[in-house]
XYZ file of C-alpha atoms in Angstrom:
514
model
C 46.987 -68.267 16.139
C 47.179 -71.420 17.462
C 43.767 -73.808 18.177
C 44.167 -74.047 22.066
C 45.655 -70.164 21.960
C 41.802 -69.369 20.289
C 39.884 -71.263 22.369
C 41.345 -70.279 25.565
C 40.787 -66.320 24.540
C 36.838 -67.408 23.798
C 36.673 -68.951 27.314
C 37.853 -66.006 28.416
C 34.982 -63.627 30.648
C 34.331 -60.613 28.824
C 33.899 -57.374 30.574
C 31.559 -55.175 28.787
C 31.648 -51.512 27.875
C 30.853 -49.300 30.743
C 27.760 -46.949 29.307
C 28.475 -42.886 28.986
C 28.550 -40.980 31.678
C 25.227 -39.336 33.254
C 23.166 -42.645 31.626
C 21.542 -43.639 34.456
C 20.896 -40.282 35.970
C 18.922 -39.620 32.427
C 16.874 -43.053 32.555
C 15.858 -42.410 36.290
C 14.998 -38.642 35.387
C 12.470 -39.931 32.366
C 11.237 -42.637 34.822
C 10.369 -39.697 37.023
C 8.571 -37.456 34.501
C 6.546 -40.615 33.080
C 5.429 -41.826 36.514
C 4.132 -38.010 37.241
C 1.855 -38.116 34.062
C 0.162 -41.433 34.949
C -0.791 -39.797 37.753
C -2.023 -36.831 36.639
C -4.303 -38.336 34.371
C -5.563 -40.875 37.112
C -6.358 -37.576 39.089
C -7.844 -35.789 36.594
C -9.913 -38.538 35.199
C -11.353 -39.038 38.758
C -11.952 -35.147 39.041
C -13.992 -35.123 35.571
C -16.402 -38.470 36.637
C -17.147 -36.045 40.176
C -17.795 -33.512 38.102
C -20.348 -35.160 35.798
C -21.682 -36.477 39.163
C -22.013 -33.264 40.749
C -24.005 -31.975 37.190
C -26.576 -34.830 36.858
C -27.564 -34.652 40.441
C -28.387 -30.456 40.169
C -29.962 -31.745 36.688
C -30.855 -35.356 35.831
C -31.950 -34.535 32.637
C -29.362 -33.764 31.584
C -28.686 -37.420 30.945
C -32.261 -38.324 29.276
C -31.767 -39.126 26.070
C -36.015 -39.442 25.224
C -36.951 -37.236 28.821
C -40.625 -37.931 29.170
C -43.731 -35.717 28.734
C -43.858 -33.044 31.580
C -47.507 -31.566 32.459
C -48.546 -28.368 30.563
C -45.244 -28.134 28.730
C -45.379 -25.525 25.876
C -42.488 -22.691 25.748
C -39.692 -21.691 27.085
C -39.751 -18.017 28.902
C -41.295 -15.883 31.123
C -43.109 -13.564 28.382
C -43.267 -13.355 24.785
C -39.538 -12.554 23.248
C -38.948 -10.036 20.237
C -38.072 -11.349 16.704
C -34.810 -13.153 16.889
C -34.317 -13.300 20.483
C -34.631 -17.698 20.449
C -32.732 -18.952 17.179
C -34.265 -21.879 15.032
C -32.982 -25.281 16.211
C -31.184 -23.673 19.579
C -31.079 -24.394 23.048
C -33.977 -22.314 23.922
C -36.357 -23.397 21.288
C -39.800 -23.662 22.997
C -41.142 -27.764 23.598
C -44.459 -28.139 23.272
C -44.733 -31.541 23.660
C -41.896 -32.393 26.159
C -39.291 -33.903 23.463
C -36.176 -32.963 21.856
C -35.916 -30.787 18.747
C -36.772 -33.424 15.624
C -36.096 -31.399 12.556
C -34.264 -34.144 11.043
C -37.256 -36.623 11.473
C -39.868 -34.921 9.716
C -41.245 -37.170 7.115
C -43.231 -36.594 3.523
C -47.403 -36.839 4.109
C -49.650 -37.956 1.459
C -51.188 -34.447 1.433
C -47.493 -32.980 0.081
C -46.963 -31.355 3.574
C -44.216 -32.669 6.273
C -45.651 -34.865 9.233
C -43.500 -34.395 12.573
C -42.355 -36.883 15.058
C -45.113 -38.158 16.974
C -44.556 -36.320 20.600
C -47.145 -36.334 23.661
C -49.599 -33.829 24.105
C -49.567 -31.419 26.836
C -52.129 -32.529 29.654
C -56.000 -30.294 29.966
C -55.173 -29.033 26.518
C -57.890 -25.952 25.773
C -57.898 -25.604 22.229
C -58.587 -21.885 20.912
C -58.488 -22.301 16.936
C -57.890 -24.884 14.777
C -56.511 -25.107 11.401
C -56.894 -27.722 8.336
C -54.928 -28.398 5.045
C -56.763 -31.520 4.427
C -60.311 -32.979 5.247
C -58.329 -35.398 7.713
C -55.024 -33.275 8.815
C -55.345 -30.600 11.311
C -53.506 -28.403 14.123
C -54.735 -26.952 17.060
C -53.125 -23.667 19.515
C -54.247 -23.094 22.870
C -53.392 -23.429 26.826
C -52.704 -26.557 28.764
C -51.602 -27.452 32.326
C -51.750 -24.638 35.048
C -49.171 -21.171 35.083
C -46.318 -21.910 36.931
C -45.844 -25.634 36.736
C -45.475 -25.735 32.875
C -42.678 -26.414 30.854
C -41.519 -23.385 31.191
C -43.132 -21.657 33.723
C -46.049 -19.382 33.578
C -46.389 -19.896 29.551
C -48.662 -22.746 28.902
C -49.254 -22.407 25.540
C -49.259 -25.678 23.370
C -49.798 -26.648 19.984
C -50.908 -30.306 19.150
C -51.912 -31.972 15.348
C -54.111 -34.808 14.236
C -53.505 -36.385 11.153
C -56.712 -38.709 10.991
C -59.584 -35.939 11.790
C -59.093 -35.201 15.091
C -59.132 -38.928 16.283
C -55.514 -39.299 17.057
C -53.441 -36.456 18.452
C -49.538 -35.455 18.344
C -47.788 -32.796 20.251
C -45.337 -30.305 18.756
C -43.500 -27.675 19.207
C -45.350 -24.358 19.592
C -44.478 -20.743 19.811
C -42.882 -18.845 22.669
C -45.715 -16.699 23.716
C -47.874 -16.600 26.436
C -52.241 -16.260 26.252
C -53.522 -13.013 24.889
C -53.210 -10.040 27.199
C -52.680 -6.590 25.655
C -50.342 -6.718 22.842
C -48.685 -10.407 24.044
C -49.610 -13.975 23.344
C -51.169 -15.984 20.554
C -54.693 -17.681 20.323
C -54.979 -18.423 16.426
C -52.906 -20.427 13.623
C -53.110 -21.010 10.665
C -51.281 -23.624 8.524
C -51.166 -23.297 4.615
C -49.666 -26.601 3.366
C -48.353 -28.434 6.307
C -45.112 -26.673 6.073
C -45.823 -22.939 6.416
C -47.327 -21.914 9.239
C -48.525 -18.834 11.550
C -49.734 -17.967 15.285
C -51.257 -14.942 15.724
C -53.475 -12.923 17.899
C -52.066 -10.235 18.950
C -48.350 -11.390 18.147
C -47.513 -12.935 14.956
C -45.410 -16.295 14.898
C -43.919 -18.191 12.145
C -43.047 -22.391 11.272
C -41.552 -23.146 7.838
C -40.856 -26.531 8.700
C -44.253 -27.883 9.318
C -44.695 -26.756 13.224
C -40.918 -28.178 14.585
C -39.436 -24.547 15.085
C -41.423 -21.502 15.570
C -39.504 -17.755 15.481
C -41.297 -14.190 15.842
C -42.213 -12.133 13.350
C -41.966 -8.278 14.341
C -45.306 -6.086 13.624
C -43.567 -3.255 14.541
C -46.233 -2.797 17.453
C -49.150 -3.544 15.686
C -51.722 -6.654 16.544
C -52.619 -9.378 14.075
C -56.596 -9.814 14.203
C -57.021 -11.989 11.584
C -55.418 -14.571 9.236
C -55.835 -16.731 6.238
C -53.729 -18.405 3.980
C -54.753 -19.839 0.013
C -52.468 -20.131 -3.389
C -49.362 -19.326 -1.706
C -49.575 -16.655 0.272
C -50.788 -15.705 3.558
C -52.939 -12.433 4.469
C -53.070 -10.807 7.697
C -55.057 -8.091 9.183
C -52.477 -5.550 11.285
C -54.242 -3.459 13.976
C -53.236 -0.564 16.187
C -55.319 -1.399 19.147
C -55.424 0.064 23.070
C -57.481 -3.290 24.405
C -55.732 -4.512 27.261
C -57.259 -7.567 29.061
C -56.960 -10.760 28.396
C -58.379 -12.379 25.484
C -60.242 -8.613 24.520
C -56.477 -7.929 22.634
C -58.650 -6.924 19.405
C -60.499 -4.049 21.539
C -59.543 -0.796 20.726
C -58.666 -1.407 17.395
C -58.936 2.306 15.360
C -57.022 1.506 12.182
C -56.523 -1.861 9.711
C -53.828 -2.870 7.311
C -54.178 -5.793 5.008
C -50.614 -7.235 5.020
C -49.382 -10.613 2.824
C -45.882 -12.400 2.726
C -44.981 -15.453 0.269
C -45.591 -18.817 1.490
C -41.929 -19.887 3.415
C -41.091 -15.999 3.553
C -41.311 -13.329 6.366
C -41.577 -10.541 3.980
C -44.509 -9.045 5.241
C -45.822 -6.109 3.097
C -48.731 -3.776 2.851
C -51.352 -5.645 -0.239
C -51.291 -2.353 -1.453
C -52.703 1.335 -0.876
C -56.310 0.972 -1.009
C -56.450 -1.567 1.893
C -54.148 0.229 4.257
C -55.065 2.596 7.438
C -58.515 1.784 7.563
C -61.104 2.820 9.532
C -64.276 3.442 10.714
C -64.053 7.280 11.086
C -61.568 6.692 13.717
C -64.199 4.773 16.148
C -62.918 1.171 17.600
C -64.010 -1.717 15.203
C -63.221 -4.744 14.083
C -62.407 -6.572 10.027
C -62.403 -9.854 8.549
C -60.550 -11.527 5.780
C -61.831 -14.322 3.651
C -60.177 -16.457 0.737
C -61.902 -18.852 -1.824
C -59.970 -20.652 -4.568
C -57.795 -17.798 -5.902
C -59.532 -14.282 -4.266
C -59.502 -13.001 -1.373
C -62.036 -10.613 0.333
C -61.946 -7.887 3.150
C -64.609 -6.804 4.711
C -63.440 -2.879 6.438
C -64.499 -1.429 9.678
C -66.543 0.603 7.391
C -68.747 -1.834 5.611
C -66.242 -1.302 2.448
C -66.060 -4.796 0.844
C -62.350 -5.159 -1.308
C -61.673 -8.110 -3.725
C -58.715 -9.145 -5.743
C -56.607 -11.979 -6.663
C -54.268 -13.553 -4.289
C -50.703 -11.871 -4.743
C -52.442 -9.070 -7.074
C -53.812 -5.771 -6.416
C -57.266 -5.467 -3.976
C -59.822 -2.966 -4.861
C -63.177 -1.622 -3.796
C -65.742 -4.247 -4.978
C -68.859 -2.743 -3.061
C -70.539 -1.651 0.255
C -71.583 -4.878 2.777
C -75.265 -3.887 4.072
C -73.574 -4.292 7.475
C -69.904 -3.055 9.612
C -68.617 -5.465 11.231
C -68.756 -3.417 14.722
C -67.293 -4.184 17.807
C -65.269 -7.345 18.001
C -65.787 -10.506 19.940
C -63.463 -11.759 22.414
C -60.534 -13.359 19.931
C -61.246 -10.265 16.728
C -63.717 -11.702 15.268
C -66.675 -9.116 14.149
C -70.027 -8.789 16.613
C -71.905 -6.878 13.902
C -71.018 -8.819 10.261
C -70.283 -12.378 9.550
C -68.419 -12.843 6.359
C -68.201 -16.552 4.918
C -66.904 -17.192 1.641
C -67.980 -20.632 -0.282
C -65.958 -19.825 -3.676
C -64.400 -17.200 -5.922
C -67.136 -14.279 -6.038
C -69.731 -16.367 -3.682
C -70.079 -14.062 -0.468
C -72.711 -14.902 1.982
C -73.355 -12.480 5.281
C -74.931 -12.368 8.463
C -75.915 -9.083 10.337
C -76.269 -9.856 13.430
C -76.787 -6.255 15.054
C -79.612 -3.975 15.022
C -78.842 -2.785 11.952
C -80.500 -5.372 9.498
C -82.225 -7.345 12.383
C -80.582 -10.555 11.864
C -80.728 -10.664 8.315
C -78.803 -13.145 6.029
C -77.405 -11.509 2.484
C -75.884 -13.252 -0.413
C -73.297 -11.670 -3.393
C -72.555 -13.409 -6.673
C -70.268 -10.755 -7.711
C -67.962 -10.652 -5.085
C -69.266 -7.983 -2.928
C -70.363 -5.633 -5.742
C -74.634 -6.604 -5.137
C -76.174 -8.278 -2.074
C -79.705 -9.362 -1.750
C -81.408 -9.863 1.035
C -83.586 -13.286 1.826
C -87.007 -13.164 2.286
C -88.810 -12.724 5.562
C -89.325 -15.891 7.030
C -90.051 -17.401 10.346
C -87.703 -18.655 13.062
C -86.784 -22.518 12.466
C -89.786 -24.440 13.177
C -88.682 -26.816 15.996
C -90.560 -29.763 14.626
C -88.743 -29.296 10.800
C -85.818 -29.236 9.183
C -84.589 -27.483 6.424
C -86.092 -30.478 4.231
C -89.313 -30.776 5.520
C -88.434 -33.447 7.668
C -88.886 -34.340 11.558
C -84.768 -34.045 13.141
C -83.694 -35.302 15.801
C -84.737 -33.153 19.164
C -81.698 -31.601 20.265
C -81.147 -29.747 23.887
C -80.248 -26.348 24.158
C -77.439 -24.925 25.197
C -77.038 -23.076 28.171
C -76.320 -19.490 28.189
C -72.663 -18.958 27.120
C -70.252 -20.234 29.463
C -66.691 -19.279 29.786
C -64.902 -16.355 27.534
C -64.837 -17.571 23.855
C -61.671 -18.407 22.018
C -60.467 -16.921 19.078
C -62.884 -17.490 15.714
C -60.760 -19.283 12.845
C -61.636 -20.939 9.822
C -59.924 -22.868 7.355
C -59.744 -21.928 3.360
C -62.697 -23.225 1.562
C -62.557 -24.750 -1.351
C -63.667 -23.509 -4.625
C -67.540 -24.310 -4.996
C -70.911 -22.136 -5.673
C -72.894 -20.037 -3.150
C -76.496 -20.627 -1.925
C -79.002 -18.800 -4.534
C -80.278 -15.618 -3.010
C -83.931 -17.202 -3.112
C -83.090 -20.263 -1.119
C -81.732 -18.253 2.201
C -84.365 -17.999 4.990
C -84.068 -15.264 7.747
C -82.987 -16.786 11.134
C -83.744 -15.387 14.505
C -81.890 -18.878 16.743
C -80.902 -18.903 20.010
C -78.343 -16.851 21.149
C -75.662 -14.828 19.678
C -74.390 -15.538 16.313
C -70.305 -16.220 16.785
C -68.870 -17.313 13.369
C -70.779 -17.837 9.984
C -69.405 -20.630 7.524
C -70.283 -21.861 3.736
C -69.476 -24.896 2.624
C -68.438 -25.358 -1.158
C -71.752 -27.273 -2.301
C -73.813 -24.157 -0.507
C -74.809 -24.846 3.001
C -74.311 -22.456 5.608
C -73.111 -23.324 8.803
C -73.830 -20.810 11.523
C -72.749 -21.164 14.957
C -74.415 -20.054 17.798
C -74.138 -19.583 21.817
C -77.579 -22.021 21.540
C -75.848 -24.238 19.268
C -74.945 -25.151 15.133
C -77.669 -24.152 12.661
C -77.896 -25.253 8.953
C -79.175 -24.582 6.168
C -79.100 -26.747 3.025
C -78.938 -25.030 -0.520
C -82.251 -24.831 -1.763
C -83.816 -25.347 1.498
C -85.998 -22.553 3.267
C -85.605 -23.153 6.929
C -82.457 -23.418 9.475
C -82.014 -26.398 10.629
C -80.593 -26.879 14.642
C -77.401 -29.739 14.886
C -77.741 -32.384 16.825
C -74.691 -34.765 18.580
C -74.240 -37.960 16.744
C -75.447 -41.039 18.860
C -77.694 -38.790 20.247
C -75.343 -37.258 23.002
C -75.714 -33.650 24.314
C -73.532 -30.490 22.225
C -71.912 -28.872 24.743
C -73.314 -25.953 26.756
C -72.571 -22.473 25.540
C -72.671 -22.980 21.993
C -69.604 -22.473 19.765
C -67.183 -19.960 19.360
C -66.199 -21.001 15.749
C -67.650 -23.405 12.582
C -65.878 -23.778 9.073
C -66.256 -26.649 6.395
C -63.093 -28.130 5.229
C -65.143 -29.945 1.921
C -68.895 -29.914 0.994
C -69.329 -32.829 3.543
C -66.842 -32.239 6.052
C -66.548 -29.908 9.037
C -65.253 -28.610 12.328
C -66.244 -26.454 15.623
C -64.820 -25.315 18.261
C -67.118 -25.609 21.619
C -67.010 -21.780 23.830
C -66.154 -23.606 26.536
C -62.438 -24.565 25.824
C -62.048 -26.914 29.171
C -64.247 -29.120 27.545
C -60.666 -30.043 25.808
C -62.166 -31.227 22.785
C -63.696 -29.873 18.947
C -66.131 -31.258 17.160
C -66.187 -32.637 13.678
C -68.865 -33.488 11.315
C -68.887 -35.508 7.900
C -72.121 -34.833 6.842
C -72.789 -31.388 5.598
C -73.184 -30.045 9.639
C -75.924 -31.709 10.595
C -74.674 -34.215 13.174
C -71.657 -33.136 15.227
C -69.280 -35.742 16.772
C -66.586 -34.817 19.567
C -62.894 -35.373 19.410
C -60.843 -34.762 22.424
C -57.785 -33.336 22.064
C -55.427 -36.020 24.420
């Protein structure tokens, strides 16, 4: 082809190919569908931010990442649920302290146990027992704020836990349970290494991760009276009991069973046939448990004292020279005082007619008691050294109903010699009896605390450090953590507060629980 003939075609316009037919009807058609979607999604992204709208105003919390502490929080229900009925770590867990479930926060505590998040503690907290694992790390139960405007309505109760004696205090979670009334509610706990622990009293609640979760534990209709935990195992004392009003659960009570499960285990099982169905001829009464090192003791509504090693077989060891009787308010005995100071080292208080007011010692474990000497009521102006105390007040006659009696393990250690005990007629009824591991006994008192050294003749009355009043009503509850080391728990539980002593019992300083 010729130069000009080429050029002239490249000038030429060129018409291009006309698309397929129906291509622009398809393009428009998918232009359609894509402009339909964005709007879809505009409209549905605008209904879901209502929607959140509309749920945070009927429930701001909902947005509360750290929600802050609400008065009186402590469960979540209107009475005490059956075993199973709130699952560990779910939405209806109880809050005892107004924060979120922390099971992933727990840390290690120099005492081998687990040491929850720090959380507030419930406002007018009314401590009813208290439990140690340590001289300086505790837990407390009881009510706080008014039924009706707690967390979770009428259920109040609240569990809080110190980790420096009572001077600092944390809330946690506690158990879904009401006060005691009949066969519902809790007013003890116990706590066996910081991990494993139980409410009780009538109902029977359980923590294996150091007091974040709580579950229920059924006792097949049956109230728990008593609890104590050494080694590792746990014992309980299962009642069948008519008592009805409030903190009198433990009235009633015809028959005993001495149950034990494995420490982190809900296996409860009978400790074996010769400490089951108990009684006292079938009359209402009352029992106590007590461990020391690596035994345990019972003392039966009958006076029948049992012995054996923790996890092993319990058997008859002797006769106590007192029954327990009729319980207290909380099931603890009226009529015998059982304390425990180390393996085989009993020491007892009669506080009934019976053996008018009488203080017995065993070495053997229950098997021989002997009786102290006649002796006369503490001499005001002397203590059990010889020397002039410090005057302390009286209390007033009891004051409101008393709280449930608990006392921590004690350590092993030797008893008071049977010589050394003096007879005590003090002030008031005798509420809880306690022996500390170097031999003291500890006896509290509507009136007050009494003491009496080892090798000393004469009960000694406590006094308040600094000089300050003890409370008025006495104490519903002593125990000894160490030979030095102590802790009571006033009657009056609006006081808000226990009391702690590091010197053997005889001066008494308060800690409020806040």
């Amino acid at each position: 082809m010729p130069d000009k003939d080429l050029d002239s075609w490249l000038n030429e316009q060129v018409q291009p190919l006309p698309p397929p037919p129906g291509t622009f009807d398809l393009i428009s058609r998918r232009a359609r569908r894509r402009r339909l979607r964005r709007a879809a999604v505009t409209l549905a992204s605008g209904a879901a931010v209502a929607a959140v709208a509309l749920v945070v105003a009927a429930n701001p919390a909902l947005l509360r990442l750290n929600p802050p502490a609400e008065t009186g929080q402590a469960v979540a229900g209107a009475r005490s649920p059956g075993p199973g009925s709130y699952p560990v770590n779910g939405a209806n867990q109880p809050n005892g302290s107004g924060r979120p479930l922390t099971s992933a926060r727990a840390s290690s505590a120099p005492d081998g146990g687990r040491s929850p998040y720090p959380g507030p503690v419930p406002v007018d907290f009314a401590p009813s027992s208290v439990t140690f694992v340590s001289p300086a790390r505790a837990w407390v139960i009881g009510q706080a704020g008014v039924p009706g405007s707690c967390y979770n309505g009428n259920i109040c109760t609240s569990v809080a836990w110190t980790p420096d004696d009572g001077r600092t205090w944390h809330g946690e979670h506690a158990p879904v349970a009401g006060a005691p009334g009949g066969p519902n509610g809790v007013s003890g706990i116990r706590f066996l290494d910081g991990v494993n622990g139980w409410a009780f009293g009538p109902e029977l609640w359980a923590t294996h991760d150091g007091g974040n979760s709580w579950h229920a534990v059924d006792t097949f209709g049956q109230r728990v009276t008593g609890l104590e935990t050494a080694g590792n195992r746990a014992y309980a004392l299962f009642a069948n009991c008519s008592g009805s009003s409030g903190s009198e659960f433990a009235a009633g009570c015809t028959s005993f069973t001495l149950m034990t499960s494995p420490a982190g285990s809900d296996a409860w099982q009978p400790a074996g046939p010769g400490t089951s169905s108990l009684s006292a001829g079938g009359a209402a009464s009352s029992a106590v448990i007590q461990v020391a090192g690596n035994e345990g003791y019972l003392l039966a509504p009958d006076g029948t004292v049992y012995s054996g090693p923790l996890g092993g077989t319990w058997a008859k060891a002797g006769t106590a020279p007192c029954e327990p009787g009729a319980p207290q308010p909380g099931g603890s005995p009226s009529g015998a005082l059982l304390a425990a100071s180390g393996p085989g080292h009993l020491a007892l208080a009669c506080a009934g007619p019976v053996s008018s007011d009488s203080v017995y010692t065993s070495a053997d474990g229950g098997s021989a008691w002997t009786q102290s000497p006649a002796a006369p009521s503490p001499d005001p102006t002397q203590d059990s050294a010889g020397s002039t105390p410090v005057p302390a007040p009286s209390g007033a006659a009891p004051g409101s109903p008393e709280p449930s009696a608990t006392e921590p393990a004690s350590p092993a250690g030797s008893s008071p010699s049977a010589s050394t005990v003096a007879a005590y007629t003090p002030a008031g009824n005798p509420r809880s009896l306690a022996a500390a591991p170097g031999g003291t006994l500890l006896l509290a008192t509507a009136d007050g605390i009494y003491s009496l050294a080892s090798g000393a003749s004469r009960w000694r009355q406590a006094t308040a450090a600094g000089g300050s009043r003890l409370p008025d009503g006495g104490f519903s509850y002593v125990g000894m953590t160490s030979g030095s080391d102590g802790v009571a728990l006033p009657a009056n539980t609006s006081l808000h507060e226990i009391w702690v002593t590091a010197d053997g019992g005889r001066t008494w300083t308060p800690r409020p629980v806040s």
